[in-house]
Short mmCIF file of C-alpha atoms and ligand atoms in Angstrom, two decimals:
data_model
loop_
_atom_site.label_atom_id
_atom_site.label_comp_id
_atom_site.label_asym_id
_atom_site.label_seq_id
_atom_site.Cartn_x
_atom_site.Cartn_y
_atom_site.Cartn_z
CA MET A 163 0.00 0.00 0.00
CA ALA A 164 1.39 3.40 -0.98
CA ILE A 165 1.01 6.92 0.33
CA LYS A 166 0.43 9.37 -2.50
CA LEU A 167 2.13 12.70 -1.94
CA LEU A 168 0.01 15.42 -3.47
CA ASP A 169 2.28 17.94 -5.08
CA GLN A 170 -0.26 20.67 -4.67
CA GLU A 171 0.62 24.01 -6.24
CA LYS A 172 0.48 25.88 -2.99
CA GLY A 173 0.51 24.19 0.40
CA PRO A 174 0.84 26.07 3.69
CA HIS A 175 4.21 27.61 4.43
CA ILE A 176 6.11 25.81 7.22
CA SER A 177 7.58 28.60 9.32
CA LYS A 178 11.20 28.05 10.34
CA TYR A 179 10.15 29.34 13.76
CA ILE A 180 8.45 25.98 14.42
CA TYR A 181 12.02 24.86 15.13
CA GLY A 182 12.46 27.51 17.84
CA GLN A 183 14.07 27.09 21.24
CA PHE A 184 13.48 28.29 24.79
CA SER A 185 16.05 29.09 27.49
CA GLU A 186 15.02 30.18 30.95
CA HIS A 187 16.99 31.24 34.00
CA LEU A 188 16.48 27.75 35.37
CA GLY A 189 19.13 25.36 36.66
CA ARG A 190 22.03 25.18 34.22
CA GLY A 191 19.94 26.24 31.26
CA ILE A 192 21.86 29.48 30.98
CA TYR A 193 24.57 29.64 33.62
CA GLY A 194 27.15 26.94 32.99
CA GLY A 195 25.33 25.54 29.98
CA LEU A 196 25.43 28.58 27.72
CA TYR A 197 27.00 31.39 29.65
CA VAL A 198 30.21 30.92 31.60
CA GLY A 199 31.38 34.52 31.69
CA PRO A 200 34.32 36.04 29.84
CA HIS A 201 36.89 34.99 32.49
CA SER A 202 36.04 31.27 32.44
CA ASP A 203 38.63 28.61 31.55
CA ILE A 204 35.97 27.10 29.31
CA PRO A 205 36.58 28.49 25.82
CA ASN A 206 34.10 31.27 25.19
CA VAL A 207 33.39 34.36 23.17
CA ASN A 208 32.09 37.21 25.31
CA GLY A 209 31.18 34.68 27.98
CA LEU A 210 29.25 32.31 25.70
CA ARG A 211 30.55 28.75 25.41
CA THR A 212 32.15 28.21 22.03
CA ASP A 213 31.42 24.47 21.92
CA VAL A 214 27.72 24.93 22.66
CA VAL A 215 27.26 27.89 20.32
CA ASP A 216 29.06 26.02 17.51
CA ALA A 217 26.78 22.99 17.95
CA LEU A 218 23.68 25.19 17.98
CA LYS A 219 24.78 27.01 14.86
CA GLN A 220 24.64 23.72 13.00
CA ILE A 221 20.93 23.38 13.69
CA HIS A 222 20.26 27.02 12.76
CA VAL A 223 18.22 27.99 15.81
CA PRO A 224 15.73 30.44 14.29
CA VAL A 225 14.42 32.04 17.49
CA LEU A 226 15.15 31.84 21.21
CA ARG A 227 12.52 32.55 23.85
CA TRP A 228 13.88 34.18 27.06
CA PRO A 229 14.02 34.84 30.08
CA GLY A 230 11.16 32.49 31.05
CA GLY A 231 8.88 30.68 31.74
CA LEU A 232 7.95 31.29 35.31
CA PHE A 233 11.17 33.23 35.83
CA ALA A 234 9.92 35.93 33.44
CA ASP A 235 7.24 37.04 35.88
CA THR A 236 9.85 37.66 38.59
CA TYR A 237 12.40 39.28 36.27
CA HIS A 238 13.20 42.97 36.53
CA TRP A 239 15.26 43.82 33.49
CA GLN A 240 16.98 46.86 34.98
CA GLN A 241 18.78 44.51 37.38
CA GLY A 242 20.42 42.82 34.40
CA ILE A 243 22.08 45.79 32.69
CA GLY A 244 25.19 47.89 33.40
CA PRO A 245 28.53 46.67 34.81
CA GLN A 246 28.12 43.03 35.86
CA LYS A 247 29.80 43.56 39.22
CA ASP A 248 27.15 46.13 40.17
CA ARG A 249 24.16 44.03 39.19
CA LYS A 250 21.75 43.10 41.92
CA LYS A 251 21.89 39.52 43.19
CA ILE A 252 18.44 38.07 43.67
CA VAL A 253 16.94 34.72 44.61
CA ASN A 254 15.47 32.57 41.86
CA THR A 255 12.34 31.72 43.79
CA ASN A 256 10.87 29.43 41.16
CA TRP A 257 13.86 27.30 40.43
CA GLY A 258 15.82 25.89 43.36
CA GLY A 259 16.05 29.08 45.43
CA VAL A 260 19.55 29.72 44.09
CA THR A 261 21.25 33.08 43.79
CA GLU A 262 20.75 34.77 40.44
CA ASP A 263 23.54 37.27 39.91
CA ASN A 264 21.96 38.79 36.80
CA SER A 265 25.23 38.49 34.89
CA PHE A 266 23.25 37.26 31.90
CA GLY A 267 20.89 40.08 30.98
CA THR A 268 19.56 41.90 27.95
CA HIS A 269 22.98 42.67 26.40
CA GLU A 270 24.22 39.10 26.88
CA TYR A 271 20.98 37.74 25.39
CA PHE A 272 21.35 39.80 22.24
CA GLU A 273 25.02 38.82 22.02
CA LEU A 274 23.89 35.18 22.11
CA LEU A 275 21.35 35.82 19.36
CA LYS A 276 24.05 37.49 17.27
CA GLN A 277 26.35 34.50 17.66
CA LEU A 278 23.52 32.08 16.82
CA GLY A 279 21.96 34.14 14.05
CA ALA A 280 18.62 33.77 15.83
CA ASP A 281 15.69 36.15 16.31
CA ALA A 282 14.52 37.51 19.64
CA TYR A 283 11.45 36.38 21.55
CA ILE A 284 11.27 38.08 24.92
CA ASN A 285 8.64 37.40 27.55
CA ALA A 286 7.62 40.42 29.62
CA ASN A 287 6.95 40.46 33.35
CA ILE A 288 3.27 41.17 33.88
CA GLY A 289 3.02 39.08 37.07
CA SER A 290 5.14 41.21 39.40
CA GLY A 291 6.18 44.01 37.04
CA THR A 292 4.36 47.06 35.78
CA VAL A 293 3.19 48.44 32.46
CA GLN A 294 5.84 51.14 32.71
CA GLU A 295 8.62 48.62 33.37
CA MET A 296 7.60 46.68 30.29
CA ALA A 297 7.32 49.79 28.12
CA GLU A 298 10.74 51.03 29.25
CA TRP A 299 12.36 47.67 28.51
CA VAL A 300 11.04 47.80 24.96
CA GLU A 301 12.15 51.43 24.70
CA TYR A 302 15.62 50.38 25.93
CA MET A 303 15.88 47.64 23.35
CA THR A 304 14.32 49.22 20.30
CA MET A 305 14.26 53.04 20.43
CA PRO A 306 16.46 54.32 17.58
CA GLY A 307 16.42 58.03 18.50
CA GLU A 308 16.90 60.07 21.66
CA SER A 309 15.04 58.97 24.76
CA PRO A 310 15.92 58.23 28.39
CA MET A 311 16.11 54.47 27.82
CA ALA A 312 17.94 54.74 24.48
CA THR A 313 20.52 56.96 26.19
CA LEU A 314 20.92 54.40 28.96
CA ARG A 315 21.40 51.63 26.39
CA ARG A 316 24.11 53.64 24.65
CA LYS A 317 25.80 54.35 27.98
CA ASN A 318 25.88 50.57 28.50
CA GLY A 319 27.68 50.07 25.21
CA GLN A 320 24.95 49.38 22.65
CA LYS A 321 24.63 52.22 20.15
CA ASP A 322 22.03 50.82 17.78
CA PRO A 323 18.68 49.43 18.79
CA TRP A 324 18.29 45.67 18.65
CA LYS A 325 15.64 43.93 16.61
CA LEU A 326 12.87 42.61 18.84
CA LYS A 327 10.84 40.30 16.67
CA PHE A 328 8.45 38.60 19.10
CA PHE A 329 7.18 39.78 22.47
CA GLY A 330 5.21 37.70 24.96
CA ILE A 331 2.78 39.45 27.29
CA GLY A 332 2.29 36.97 30.11
CA ASN A 333 3.54 33.45 30.73
CA GLU A 334 1.14 30.91 32.19
CA SER A 335 -0.94 33.78 33.55
CA TRP A 336 -3.57 31.12 34.37
CA GLY A 337 -1.09 29.60 36.87
CA GLY A 338 2.33 30.63 38.17
CA GLY A 339 2.19 33.84 36.13
CA GLY A 340 -0.56 35.37 38.26
CA ASN A 341 -3.36 32.82 38.72
CA MET A 342 -5.62 35.02 36.63
CA ARG A 343 -9.03 34.18 35.28
CA PRO A 344 -9.37 34.41 31.50
CA GLU A 345 -11.66 37.47 31.57
CA TYR A 346 -9.24 39.32 33.83
CA TYR A 347 -6.20 38.27 31.83
CA SER A 348 -7.83 39.38 28.58
CA ASP A 349 -8.13 42.89 30.02
CA VAL A 350 -4.61 42.86 31.43
CA TYR A 351 -3.33 41.80 28.01
CA ARG A 352 -5.30 44.56 26.30
CA GLN A 353 -3.86 47.10 28.72
CA TYR A 354 -0.22 46.00 28.43
CA GLN A 355 -0.24 45.75 24.65
CA THR A 356 -1.62 49.29 24.45
CA PHE A 357 1.60 50.64 25.94
CA LEU A 358 4.00 48.43 23.97
CA PRO A 359 6.03 50.99 22.02
CA GLN A 360 6.40 50.33 18.31
CA TYR A 361 9.16 52.41 16.74
CA ASP A 362 9.42 50.57 13.45
CA ALA A 363 6.15 50.82 11.57
CA LYS A 364 7.46 48.57 8.80
CA HIS A 365 8.42 45.77 11.20
CA PRO A 366 6.09 45.97 14.18
CA ILE A 367 6.86 43.78 17.17
CA TYR A 368 4.76 40.62 17.01
CA LYS A 369 2.61 40.32 20.14
CA VAL A 370 2.01 36.95 21.78
CA ALA A 371 -0.67 36.66 24.46
CA CYS A 372 -0.69 33.96 27.09
CA GLY A 373 -2.92 31.28 25.65
CA PRO A 374 -4.25 28.08 27.15
CA ASN A 375 -2.74 25.36 29.24
CA GLU A 376 -3.25 22.03 27.48
CA ASP A 377 -7.01 21.50 27.00
CA ASP A 378 -8.29 24.68 28.64
CA TYR A 379 -10.62 25.55 25.78
CA GLU A 380 -12.51 28.09 27.88
CA TRP A 381 -9.31 30.16 28.13
CA THR A 382 -8.96 30.22 24.34
CA GLU A 383 -12.64 31.07 23.86
CA THR A 384 -12.55 33.94 26.35
CA LEU A 385 -9.28 35.38 25.09
CA MET A 386 -10.32 35.22 21.45
CA LYS A 387 -13.74 36.68 22.27
CA ASN A 388 -12.26 39.63 24.13
CA ALA A 389 -8.94 40.39 22.51
CA THR A 390 -8.67 39.02 18.96
CA LYS A 391 -8.14 42.39 17.36
CA TYR A 392 -5.17 43.12 19.65
CA LEU A 393 -3.41 39.79 19.10
CA ASP A 394 -0.85 38.45 16.68
CA GLY A 395 -0.45 35.09 18.37
CA ILE A 396 -1.58 33.14 21.41
CA SER A 397 0.59 30.60 23.16
CA LEU A 398 -0.14 26.98 24.03
CA HIS A 399 1.79 24.96 26.62
CA TYR A 400 1.75 21.20 26.59
CA TYR A 401 4.30 18.79 28.03
CA THR A 402 4.60 15.05 27.38
CA LEU A 403 4.58 13.14 30.67
CA PRO A 404 4.64 9.41 30.02
CA THR A 405 3.06 8.63 33.40
CA GLY A 406 0.61 11.51 33.20
CA ASP A 407 1.27 12.05 36.90
CA TRP A 408 2.63 15.51 37.83
CA ASP A 409 2.45 14.90 41.56
CA HIS A 410 4.08 11.57 42.34
CA SER A 411 6.23 10.23 39.55
CA LYS A 412 6.83 11.53 36.06
CA GLY A 413 8.93 8.46 35.33
CA SER A 414 12.59 8.12 34.61
CA ALA A 415 14.26 9.47 31.47
CA THR A 416 16.08 6.14 31.01
CA GLY A 417 15.56 2.60 32.31
CA PHE A 418 11.80 2.73 31.72
CA PRO A 419 9.50 -0.16 30.70
CA ALA A 420 8.08 -0.55 27.18
CA SER A 421 4.68 0.55 28.49
CA LEU A 422 6.12 4.01 29.22
CA TRP A 423 7.69 4.16 25.77
CA TYR A 424 4.26 3.66 24.23
CA SER A 425 2.46 5.97 26.61
CA ALA A 426 5.00 8.71 25.80
CA MET A 427 4.15 8.25 22.12
CA ALA A 428 0.42 8.42 22.85
CA LYS A 429 0.85 11.54 24.99
CA ALA A 430 2.96 13.23 22.32
CA GLN A 431 0.20 12.55 19.81
CA LEU A 432 -2.31 14.41 21.99
CA MET A 433 -0.75 17.60 20.66
CA ASP A 434 -2.68 17.01 17.43
CA ARG A 435 -6.03 16.98 19.21
CA LEU A 436 -5.15 20.03 21.30
CA ILE A 437 -4.13 22.09 18.29
CA THR A 438 -7.17 20.94 16.30
CA LYS A 439 -9.60 21.93 19.05
CA HIS A 440 -7.94 25.23 19.95
CA THR A 441 -7.74 26.23 16.30
CA ALA A 442 -11.42 25.39 15.81
CA ILE A 443 -12.19 27.97 18.50
CA MET A 444 -9.77 30.45 16.94
CA ASP A 445 -11.44 29.90 13.56
CA LYS A 446 -14.72 31.19 15.00
CA TYR A 447 -13.21 34.55 15.91
CA ASP A 448 -10.50 34.72 13.26
CA PRO A 449 -11.61 32.82 10.15
CA GLU A 450 -8.85 34.46 8.07
CA LYS A 451 -6.26 32.80 10.33
CA ARG A 452 -4.46 36.07 11.04
CA VAL A 453 -3.77 35.11 14.65
CA ASN A 454 -1.28 32.26 15.09
CA LEU A 455 -0.99 29.54 17.65
CA ILE A 456 2.47 29.64 19.21
CA VAL A 457 3.40 26.46 21.08
CA ASP A 458 6.07 28.18 23.12
CA GLU A 459 6.59 25.36 25.62
CA TRP A 460 6.55 21.70 24.66
CA GLY A 461 8.62 18.59 25.22
CA THR A 462 9.05 15.64 27.53
CA TRP A 463 9.14 16.08 31.30
CA TYR A 464 10.56 13.30 33.51
CA ASP A 465 11.83 12.97 37.04
CA VAL A 466 15.17 14.72 37.43
CA GLU A 467 18.39 12.73 37.26
CA LYS A 468 19.56 11.21 40.55
CA ASN A 469 21.59 13.51 42.81
CA THR A 470 20.62 16.66 40.95
CA ASN A 471 18.73 19.66 42.31
CA PRO A 472 14.99 18.95 41.84
CA GLY A 473 14.52 22.62 40.95
CA PHE A 474 16.93 22.34 38.02
CA LEU A 475 14.81 19.99 35.86
CA TYR A 476 17.89 18.23 34.51
CA GLN A 477 16.98 15.03 32.66
CA GLN A 478 18.62 12.60 30.24
CA ASN A 479 17.39 12.38 26.69
CA SER A 480 17.06 9.08 24.85
CA LEU A 481 15.86 7.57 21.61
CA ARG A 482 12.35 7.84 23.09
CA ASP A 483 12.74 11.63 23.03
CA ALA A 484 13.85 11.52 19.40
CA LEU A 485 10.60 9.74 18.51
CA THR A 486 8.36 12.06 20.55
CA ALA A 487 10.12 15.04 18.96
CA ALA A 488 9.48 13.62 15.48
CA ILE A 489 5.79 12.99 16.30
CA THR A 490 5.39 16.53 17.63
CA LEU A 491 7.24 18.30 14.82
CA ASN A 492 5.18 16.35 12.27
CA ILE A 493 2.03 17.58 14.01
CA PHE A 494 3.24 21.19 13.96
CA GLN A 495 3.91 20.91 10.24
CA LYS A 496 0.46 19.42 9.65
CA HIS A 497 -1.00 22.53 11.32
CA ALA A 498 1.35 24.96 9.57
CA ASP A 499 -1.58 27.16 8.57
CA ARG A 500 -2.07 28.13 12.25
CA VAL A 501 1.09 27.12 14.10
CA SER A 502 3.76 29.63 13.14
CA MET A 503 6.19 29.19 16.02
CA ALA A 504 7.06 26.59 18.64
CA ASN A 505 9.78 26.59 21.28
CA ILE A 506 10.95 23.33 22.74
CA ALA A 507 11.62 23.36 26.48
CA GLN A 508 14.47 23.87 26.90
CA MET A 509 17.58 24.33 24.80
CA ILE A 510 20.38 23.33 27.22
CA ASN A 511 20.41 21.14 30.37
CA VAL A 512 16.70 21.55 31.13
CA LEU A 513 13.86 19.12 30.24
CA GLN A 514 14.02 17.94 26.59
CA ALA A 515 17.33 19.60 25.81
CA MET A 516 19.37 19.75 22.63
CA ILE A 517 22.61 19.68 24.58
CA LEU A 518 23.75 18.51 28.02
CA THR A 519 26.88 19.90 29.63
CA LYS A 520 29.10 18.94 32.55
CA ASP A 521 31.83 21.45 33.33
CA ASP A 522 33.77 21.80 30.08
CA GLN A 523 32.17 18.74 28.43
CA MET A 524 29.06 18.65 26.29
CA VAL A 525 26.97 16.03 24.51
CA LYS A 526 24.40 16.38 21.79
CA THR A 527 21.17 14.55 22.58
CA PRO A 528 19.02 12.41 20.27
CA THR A 529 16.60 15.35 20.14
CA TYR A 530 19.41 17.54 18.79
CA TYR A 531 19.84 15.16 15.88
CA VAL A 532 16.12 15.25 15.08
CA PHE A 533 16.31 19.04 14.91
CA ASP A 534 19.36 18.70 12.69
CA MET A 535 17.57 16.36 10.29
CA TYR A 536 14.36 18.37 10.21
CA GLN A 537 16.09 21.58 9.11
CA ARG A 538 15.21 20.59 5.56
CA HIS A 539 11.57 21.50 6.32
CA MET A 540 12.29 25.05 7.52
CA ASP A 541 10.47 27.58 5.36
CA ALA A 542 9.36 24.84 2.98
CA GLN A 543 5.88 24.24 1.62
CA LEU A 544 3.80 21.53 3.25
CA VAL A 545 2.94 18.58 1.01
CA ASP A 546 -0.17 16.61 1.91
CA GLY A 547 -0.47 12.90 1.44
CA GLU A 548 -3.28 10.44 1.03
CA GLY A 549 -3.38 6.74 1.73
CA ASP A 550 -3.11 4.58 4.79
CA VAL A 551 -0.23 5.16 7.15
CA PRO A 552 0.97 1.96 8.84
CA GLU A 553 0.35 1.66 12.54
CA ARG A 554 2.94 3.37 14.75
CA VAL A 555 4.36 5.35 11.87
CA THR A 556 4.34 9.14 11.68
CA TYR A 557 5.45 11.19 8.69
CA THR A 558 5.56 14.67 7.22
CA ALA A 559 6.54 15.94 3.77
CA SER A 560 7.51 19.28 2.29
CA LYS A 561 8.85 20.84 -0.87
CA LYS A 562 11.60 23.43 -1.16
CA ASP A 563 13.79 24.55 -4.06
CA GLY A 564 12.44 21.79 -6.29
CA GLU A 565 13.32 19.08 -3.80
CA LEU A 566 10.94 16.89 -1.85
CA ASN A 567 11.62 16.18 1.82
CA VAL A 568 10.10 13.35 3.80
CA SER A 569 10.62 12.70 7.50
CA LEU A 570 9.28 9.61 9.24
CA GLY A 571 9.28 7.98 12.62
CA ASN A 572 8.57 4.33 13.36
CA TYR A 573 7.86 4.02 17.05
CA ASP A 574 7.14 0.32 17.05
CA LEU A 575 9.80 -1.23 19.28
CA THR A 576 10.25 -4.38 17.23
CA GLN A 577 8.54 -4.18 13.82
CA ASP A 578 10.33 -2.71 10.83
CA ARG A 579 7.95 -1.18 8.27
CA GLN A 580 8.10 -0.66 4.57
CA ILE A 581 6.64 2.64 3.39
CA VAL A 582 6.09 3.47 -0.26
CA PHE A 583 5.51 7.04 -1.45
CA THR A 584 4.23 7.89 -4.91
CA PHE A 585 4.09 11.35 -6.50
CA SER A 586 2.86 13.05 -9.62
CA ASP A 587 6.23 14.76 -10.23
CA THR A 588 9.28 12.80 -11.29
CA TYR A 589 12.11 12.43 -8.85
CA ARG A 590 15.31 10.71 -9.91
CA ASP A 591 17.83 10.97 -7.09
CA ILE A 592 18.06 10.69 -3.36
CA SER A 593 20.22 13.66 -2.47
CA ASP A 594 20.36 13.09 1.26
CA ALA A 595 19.09 10.49 3.73
CA SER A 596 19.83 10.07 7.41
CA ILE A 597 18.62 8.02 10.37
CA ILE A 598 18.62 8.06 14.14
CA THR A 599 18.14 4.74 15.86
CA GLY A 600 19.65 2.62 18.62
CA ASN A 601 19.85 -0.87 19.99
CA LYS A 602 17.79 -0.10 23.06
CA MET A 603 14.68 2.01 23.49
CA ASP A 604 16.48 4.17 26.06
CA ALA A 605 19.73 4.45 24.11
CA HIS A 606 21.29 7.79 24.98
CA ASN A 607 24.49 9.76 24.94
CA THR A 608 26.66 10.27 28.00
CA PHE A 609 29.79 12.26 28.67
CA ASP A 610 31.74 8.98 28.54
CA ASP A 611 29.98 7.75 25.43
CA PRO A 612 28.72 10.76 23.49
CA ASN A 613 28.13 8.87 20.23
CA GLU A 614 25.72 6.12 21.25
CA VAL A 615 22.83 7.78 19.37
CA VAL A 616 23.91 9.94 16.47
CA GLU A 617 22.62 10.78 13.04
CA LYS A 618 23.92 8.31 10.46
CA LYS A 619 23.68 7.97 6.72
CA PHE A 620 20.53 6.00 5.81
CA THR A 621 20.77 3.41 3.09
CA GLY A 622 17.31 1.85 3.39
CA ALA A 623 15.59 4.05 0.78
CA SER A 624 15.47 3.71 -2.97
CA LEU A 625 13.70 5.31 -5.91
CA LYS A 626 12.15 2.67 -8.11
CA ASN A 627 9.71 3.21 -10.96
CA GLY A 628 8.87 6.68 -9.73
CA GLN A 629 8.25 5.47 -6.19
CA LEU A 630 10.19 6.10 -3.01
CA VAL A 631 10.49 2.85 -1.09
CA ILE A 632 11.68 3.12 2.49
CA ASP A 633 12.56 0.25 4.78
CA LEU A 634 12.01 1.93 8.08
CA PRO A 635 13.63 0.15 11.02
CA ALA A 636 11.82 -0.22 14.33
CA LYS A 637 12.37 2.71 16.77
CA SER A 638 13.90 5.05 14.25
CA VAL A 639 13.57 8.53 12.78
CA VAL A 640 14.51 8.97 9.14
CA SER A 641 14.72 12.07 6.91
CA ILE A 642 15.14 11.92 3.15
CA THR A 643 15.49 14.54 0.43
CA ILE A 644 14.91 13.62 -3.19
CA LYS A 645 15.40 15.68 -6.34
CA SER A 646 14.22 15.56 -9.91
O1 AHR B 753 9.78 24.97 31.24
C1 AHR B 753 9.67 24.91 32.63
C2 AHR B 753 8.46 25.63 33.18
O2 AHR B 753 7.29 25.01 32.73
C3 AHR B 753 8.27 27.07 32.74
O3 AHR B 753 9.00 27.96 33.52
C4 AHR B 753 6.82 27.27 32.94
O4 AHR B 753 6.30 28.26 32.05
C5 AHR B 753 6.21 25.91 32.73
O5 AHR B 753 5.34 25.58 33.73
#
């Protein structure tokens, strides 16, 4: 049985921002993992780890959300500017009660973006901050002319304004960001966005409101009813917990039973239903699909690794995470007409990370390699398919520059599958094909063995009689590009 890829003239555009990242002041997500300071023995450029930045450059991080998460609603930006030695030391009350010395602030964030070539997505503090504080931060970052905040920015060494592409007004305002009710939040959002300064009429800052938690459809309904005309995007947060149990045990990142492999896959697939139902509500208020759904927190969440600070959310990352990432990214692409950005939580050392570090060592995780393989879909055109998809197989397809890209995951633990794709166009060559797999379902990379799960050349695909035939091994993710 074959899947027919429909080379439609114009499919939805797959935004590169779907492959976005998130880094919060949480555990070693920033300090140690990304930022070690200019005087560290760990090789760095302006305090940013060279090894980590180099690895991230390979996956072309398109956007980085910062400074939180929950931390955002306790963050006072003025404490993170000026000479580092004079910056106020505070307590990170959300994450482990550790001292936050504010050495990574606005200037260091934009330096990181410059090194990565990524766009900015900053989350404002509306939980414990003020409208004025938010407005002044945006003035500090983006005012090109003379103004009190622009003068302060120049005094601190940054002559030109930075480009602030995305701006979040509220993080989990239904919970740790203020425990607000949707009616109240809608008004707070309307108020804050009124005072968001926009100095560049040609490139206005894109405003993201705090959207729903998981299946809170009432939140979406109320927000859309009350604020649609003031919105560019609304966020959605959904984490994959294999056990489904936030309170007692989220399960271990490695050494888990097969049942928790399969429940992780099922939980990851829930994202499809959530997006479908939230977008149906959005369609009522915004049938033209002007407002986007921004999944700015997603990923797996397990119990922390043994002997680590529970507030640091440090977890291993295995082949299981590669498969849940593939399932989720395929869902985002399927909904490319509404989902225009997503930010996996979190980029380094926290939850479903791309990279883990220990002192001067680093390892790339299986999830990193999925992001590497899926780059081929960035800013491509979605290609729909028709035909039956074998059980426990997930796929997505796109077209870019005359090439066709297909990515697949087979999350059956033992059964290989053969998948056949047909098309109306003629494709003659496989230009690139790679695979991530492993001997065990919890195969993972460690500092002693960093190459247990890596991306390898895939030889199980062939083009025969105008068909793409793929022998997809059990527990694997495969990406293929073919050309005419
Ligand atoms: O990503 C970790 C935390 O999860 C974020 O700070 C918060 O927004 C969410 O609850």
